[in-house]
CSV table of C-alpha atoms and ligand atoms in Angstrom, one decimal:
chain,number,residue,atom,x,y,z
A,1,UNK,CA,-255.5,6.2,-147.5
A,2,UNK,CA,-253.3,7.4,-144.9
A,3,UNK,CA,-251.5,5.5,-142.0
A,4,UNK,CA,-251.5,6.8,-138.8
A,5,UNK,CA,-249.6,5.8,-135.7
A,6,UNK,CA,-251.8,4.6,-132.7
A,7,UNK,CA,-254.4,6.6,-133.6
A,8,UNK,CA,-257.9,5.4,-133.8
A,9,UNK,CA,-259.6,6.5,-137.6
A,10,UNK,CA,-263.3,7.5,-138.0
A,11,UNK,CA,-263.0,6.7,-141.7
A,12,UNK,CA,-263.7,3.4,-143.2
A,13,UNK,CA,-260.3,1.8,-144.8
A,14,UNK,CA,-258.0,3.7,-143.1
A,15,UNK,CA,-255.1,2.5,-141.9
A,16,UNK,CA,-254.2,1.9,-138.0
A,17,UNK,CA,-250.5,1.3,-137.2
A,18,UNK,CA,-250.1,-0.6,-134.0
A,19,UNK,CA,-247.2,-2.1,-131.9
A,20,UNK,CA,-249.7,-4.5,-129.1
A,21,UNK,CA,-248.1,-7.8,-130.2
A,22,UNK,CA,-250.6,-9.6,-127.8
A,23,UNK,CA,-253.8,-8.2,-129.8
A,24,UNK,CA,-252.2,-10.2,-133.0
A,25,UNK,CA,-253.7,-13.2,-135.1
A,26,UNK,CA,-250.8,-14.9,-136.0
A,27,UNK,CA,-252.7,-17.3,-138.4
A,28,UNK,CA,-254.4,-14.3,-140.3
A,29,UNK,CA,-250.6,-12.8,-140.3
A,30,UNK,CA,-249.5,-16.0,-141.8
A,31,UNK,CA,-252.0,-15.5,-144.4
A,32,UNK,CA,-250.9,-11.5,-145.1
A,33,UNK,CA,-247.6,-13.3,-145.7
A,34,UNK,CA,-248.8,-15.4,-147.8
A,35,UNK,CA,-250.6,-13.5,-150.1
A,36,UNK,CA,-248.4,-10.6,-149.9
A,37,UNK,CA,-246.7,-13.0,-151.1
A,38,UNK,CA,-243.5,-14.3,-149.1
A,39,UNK,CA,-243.8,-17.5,-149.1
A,40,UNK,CA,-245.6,-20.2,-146.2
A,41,UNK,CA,-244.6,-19.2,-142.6
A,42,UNK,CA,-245.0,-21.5,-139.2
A,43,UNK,CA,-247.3,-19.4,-136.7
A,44,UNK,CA,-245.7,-20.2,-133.7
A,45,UNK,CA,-241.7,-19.2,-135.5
A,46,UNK,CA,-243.8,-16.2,-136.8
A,47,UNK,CA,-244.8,-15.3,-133.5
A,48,UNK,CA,-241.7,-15.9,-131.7
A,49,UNK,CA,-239.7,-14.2,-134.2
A,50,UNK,CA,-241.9,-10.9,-133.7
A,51,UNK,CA,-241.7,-11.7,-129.9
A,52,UNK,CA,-237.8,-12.0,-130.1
A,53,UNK,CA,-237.7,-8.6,-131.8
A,54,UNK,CA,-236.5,-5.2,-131.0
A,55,UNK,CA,-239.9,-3.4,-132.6
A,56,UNK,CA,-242.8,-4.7,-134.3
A,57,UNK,CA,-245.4,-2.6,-136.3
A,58,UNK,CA,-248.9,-4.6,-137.3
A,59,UNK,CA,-251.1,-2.1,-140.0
A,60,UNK,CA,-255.2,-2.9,-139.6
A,61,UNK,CA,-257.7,-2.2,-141.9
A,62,UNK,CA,-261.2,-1.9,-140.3
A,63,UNK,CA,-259.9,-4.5,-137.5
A,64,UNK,CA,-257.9,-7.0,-139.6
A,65,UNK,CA,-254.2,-7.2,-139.7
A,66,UNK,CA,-253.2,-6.1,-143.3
A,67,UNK,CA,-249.2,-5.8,-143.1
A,68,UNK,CA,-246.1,-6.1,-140.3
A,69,UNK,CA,-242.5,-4.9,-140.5
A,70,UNK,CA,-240.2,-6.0,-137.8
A,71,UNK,CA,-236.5,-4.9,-136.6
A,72,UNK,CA,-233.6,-5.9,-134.3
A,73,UNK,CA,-231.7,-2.9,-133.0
A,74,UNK,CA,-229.0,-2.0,-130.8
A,75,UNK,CA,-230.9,1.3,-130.6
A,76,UNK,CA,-228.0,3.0,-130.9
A,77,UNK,CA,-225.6,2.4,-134.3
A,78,UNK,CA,-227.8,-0.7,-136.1
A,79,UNK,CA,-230.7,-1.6,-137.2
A,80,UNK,CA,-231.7,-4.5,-139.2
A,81,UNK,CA,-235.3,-5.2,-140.5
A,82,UNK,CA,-237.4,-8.0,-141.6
A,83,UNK,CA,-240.5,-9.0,-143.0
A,84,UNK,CA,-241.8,-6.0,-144.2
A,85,UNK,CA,-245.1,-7.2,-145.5
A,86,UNK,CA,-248.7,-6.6,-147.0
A,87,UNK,CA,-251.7,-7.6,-148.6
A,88,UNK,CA,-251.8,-7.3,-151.9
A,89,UNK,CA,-255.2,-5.6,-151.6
A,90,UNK,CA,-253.2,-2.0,-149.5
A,91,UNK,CA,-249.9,-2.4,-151.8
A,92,UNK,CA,-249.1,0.6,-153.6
A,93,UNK,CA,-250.7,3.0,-151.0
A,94,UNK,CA,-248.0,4.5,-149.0
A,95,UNK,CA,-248.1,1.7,-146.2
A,96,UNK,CA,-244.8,0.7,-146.9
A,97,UNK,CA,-243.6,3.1,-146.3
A,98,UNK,CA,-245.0,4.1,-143.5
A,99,UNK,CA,-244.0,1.3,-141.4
A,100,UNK,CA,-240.4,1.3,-142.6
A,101,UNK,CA,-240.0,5.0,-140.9
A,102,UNK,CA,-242.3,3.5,-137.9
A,103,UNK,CA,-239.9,0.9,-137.1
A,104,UNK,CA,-237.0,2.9,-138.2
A,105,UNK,CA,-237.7,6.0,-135.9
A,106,UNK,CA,-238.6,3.8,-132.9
A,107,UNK,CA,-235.6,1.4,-133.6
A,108,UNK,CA,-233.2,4.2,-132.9
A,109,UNK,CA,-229.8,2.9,-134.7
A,110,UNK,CA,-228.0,5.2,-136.7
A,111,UNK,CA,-227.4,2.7,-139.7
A,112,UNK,CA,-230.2,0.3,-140.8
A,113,UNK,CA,-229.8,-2.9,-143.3
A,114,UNK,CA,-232.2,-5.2,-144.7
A,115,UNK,CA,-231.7,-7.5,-147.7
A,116,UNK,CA,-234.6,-7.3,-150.2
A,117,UNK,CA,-236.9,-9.9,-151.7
A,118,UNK,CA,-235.6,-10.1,-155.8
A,119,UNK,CA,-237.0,-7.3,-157.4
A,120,UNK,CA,-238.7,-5.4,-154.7
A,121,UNK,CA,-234.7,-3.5,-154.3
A,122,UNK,CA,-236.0,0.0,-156.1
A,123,UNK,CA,-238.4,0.2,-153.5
A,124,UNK,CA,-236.1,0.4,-150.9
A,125,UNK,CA,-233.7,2.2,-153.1
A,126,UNK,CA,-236.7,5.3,-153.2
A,127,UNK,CA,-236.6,4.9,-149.1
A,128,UNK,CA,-233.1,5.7,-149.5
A,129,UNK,CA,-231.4,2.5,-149.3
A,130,UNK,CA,-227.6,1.5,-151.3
A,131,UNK,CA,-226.8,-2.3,-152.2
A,132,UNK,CA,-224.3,-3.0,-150.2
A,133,UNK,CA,-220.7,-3.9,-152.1
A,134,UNK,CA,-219.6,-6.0,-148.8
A,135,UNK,CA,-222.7,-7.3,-147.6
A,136,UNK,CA,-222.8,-11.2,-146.5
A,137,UNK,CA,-225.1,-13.8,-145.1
A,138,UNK,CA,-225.0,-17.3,-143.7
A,139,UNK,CA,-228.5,-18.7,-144.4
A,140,UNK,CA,-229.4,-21.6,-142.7
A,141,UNK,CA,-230.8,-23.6,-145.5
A,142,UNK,CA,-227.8,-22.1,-148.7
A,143,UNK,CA,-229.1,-23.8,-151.7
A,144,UNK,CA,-232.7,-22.6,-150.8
A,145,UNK,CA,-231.2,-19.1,-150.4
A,146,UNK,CA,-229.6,-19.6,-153.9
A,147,UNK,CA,-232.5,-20.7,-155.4
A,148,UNK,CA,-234.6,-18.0,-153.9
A,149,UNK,CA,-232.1,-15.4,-155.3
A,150,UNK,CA,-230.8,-13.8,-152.2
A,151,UNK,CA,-227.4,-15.2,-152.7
A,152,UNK,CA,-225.0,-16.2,-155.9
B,201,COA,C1,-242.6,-4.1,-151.1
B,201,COA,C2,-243.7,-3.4,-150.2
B,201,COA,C3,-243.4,-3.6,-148.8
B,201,COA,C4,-243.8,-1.9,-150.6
B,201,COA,O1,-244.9,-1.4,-149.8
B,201,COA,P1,-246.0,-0.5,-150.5
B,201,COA,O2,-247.0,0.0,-149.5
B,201,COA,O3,-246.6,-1.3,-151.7
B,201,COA,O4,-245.2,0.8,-151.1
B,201,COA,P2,-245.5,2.3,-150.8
B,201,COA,O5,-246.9,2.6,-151.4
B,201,COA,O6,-245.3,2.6,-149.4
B,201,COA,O7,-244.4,3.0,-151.7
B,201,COA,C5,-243.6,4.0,-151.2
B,201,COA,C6,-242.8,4.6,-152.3
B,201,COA,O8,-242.0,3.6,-153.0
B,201,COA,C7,-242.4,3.5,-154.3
B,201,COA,N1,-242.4,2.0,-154.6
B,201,COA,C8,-243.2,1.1,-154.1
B,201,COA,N2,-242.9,-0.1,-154.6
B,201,COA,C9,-241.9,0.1,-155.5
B,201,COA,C10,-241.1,-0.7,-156.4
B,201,COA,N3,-241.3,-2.1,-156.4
B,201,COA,N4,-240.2,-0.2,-157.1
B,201,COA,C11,-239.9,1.2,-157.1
B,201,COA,N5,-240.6,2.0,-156.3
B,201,COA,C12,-241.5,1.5,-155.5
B,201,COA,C13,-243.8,4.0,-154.5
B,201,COA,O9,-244.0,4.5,-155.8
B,201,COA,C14,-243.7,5.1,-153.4
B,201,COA,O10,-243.1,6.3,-154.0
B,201,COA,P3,-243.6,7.8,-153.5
B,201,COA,O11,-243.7,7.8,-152.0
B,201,COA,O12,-242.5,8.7,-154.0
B,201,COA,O13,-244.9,8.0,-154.2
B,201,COA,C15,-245.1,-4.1,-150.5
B,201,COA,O14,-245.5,-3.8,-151.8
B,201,COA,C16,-245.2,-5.6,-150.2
B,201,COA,O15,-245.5,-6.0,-149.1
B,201,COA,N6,-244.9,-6.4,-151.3
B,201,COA,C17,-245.0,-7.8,-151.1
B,201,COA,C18,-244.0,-8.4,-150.1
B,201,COA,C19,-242.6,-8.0,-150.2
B,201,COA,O16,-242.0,-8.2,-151.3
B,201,COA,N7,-242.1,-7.4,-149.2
B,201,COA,C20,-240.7,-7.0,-149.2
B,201,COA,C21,-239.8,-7.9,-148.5
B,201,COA,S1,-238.1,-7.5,-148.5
């Protein structure tokens, strides 16, 4: 399977990359999200917080949203990116991937961060990524956070 950006496939299960956030079904997102899985997302948050973004890229598999990635950027120095997900059925393929350098190369910063769901760091390690000896977050809800893993 290969990913392509904007660029309409003849080939059954290939992969589309798009950016057109008004052709998106946020409830079918909300289930890629859920299976992928990362947990149970609010469409209308989901929405807005692809909306409120810098770039968005939506993966489609014969017409139906199969992944997203999303990134705030100053477009110049950083980038940060979120919710890099997929489907459990086009894991593993090299879509990932793709749509880390999508958002990356359209982002524009020079530096990019993320923090990782536990245990999916190596993957972002083999796209070139360090852990961070500094890094910090205030999450909203901490003891979730903690208990998710993402903090100590
Ligand atoms: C994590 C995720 C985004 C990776 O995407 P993917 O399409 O499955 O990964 P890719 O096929 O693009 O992998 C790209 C490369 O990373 C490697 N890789 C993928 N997952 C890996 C892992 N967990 N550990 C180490 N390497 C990994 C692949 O072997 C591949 O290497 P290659 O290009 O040298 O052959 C995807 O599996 C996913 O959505 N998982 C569930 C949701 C999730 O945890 N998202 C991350 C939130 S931070």
């Amino acid at each position: 399977m290969k990913a392509e950006a904007d660029k309409p496939s003849p080939s059954e299960g290939q992969v589309l990359l798009k950016h057109e956030l008004d052709e998106v079904d946020w409830l079918a997102l909300v289930d890629v999200f859920e299976r992928a899985p990362l947990g149970t997302r609010d469409p209308k948050l989901l929405e807005q917080s692809f909306r409120n973004s810098s770039v968005s890229c939506f993966a489609y598999r014969e017409g139906q949203i199969v992944g997203a990635g999303r990134a705030l950027s100053d477009r110049l120095t950083w980038t940060v990116i979120f919710d890099v997900a997929l489907a459990p059925e086009v894991q593993g393929l090299g879509l990932g991937r793709a749509i880390m350098q999508d958002l990356q190369t359209r982002a524009g910063g020079a530096h990019a961060m993320l923090y990782a769901a536990p245990g999916k760091e190596p993957f972002y390690e083999h796209l070139g990524f360090r852990l961070m000896k500094t890094a910090m977050a205030q999450f909203a809800n901490p003891e979730l956070a903690r208990d998710r893993g993402f903090t100590d």
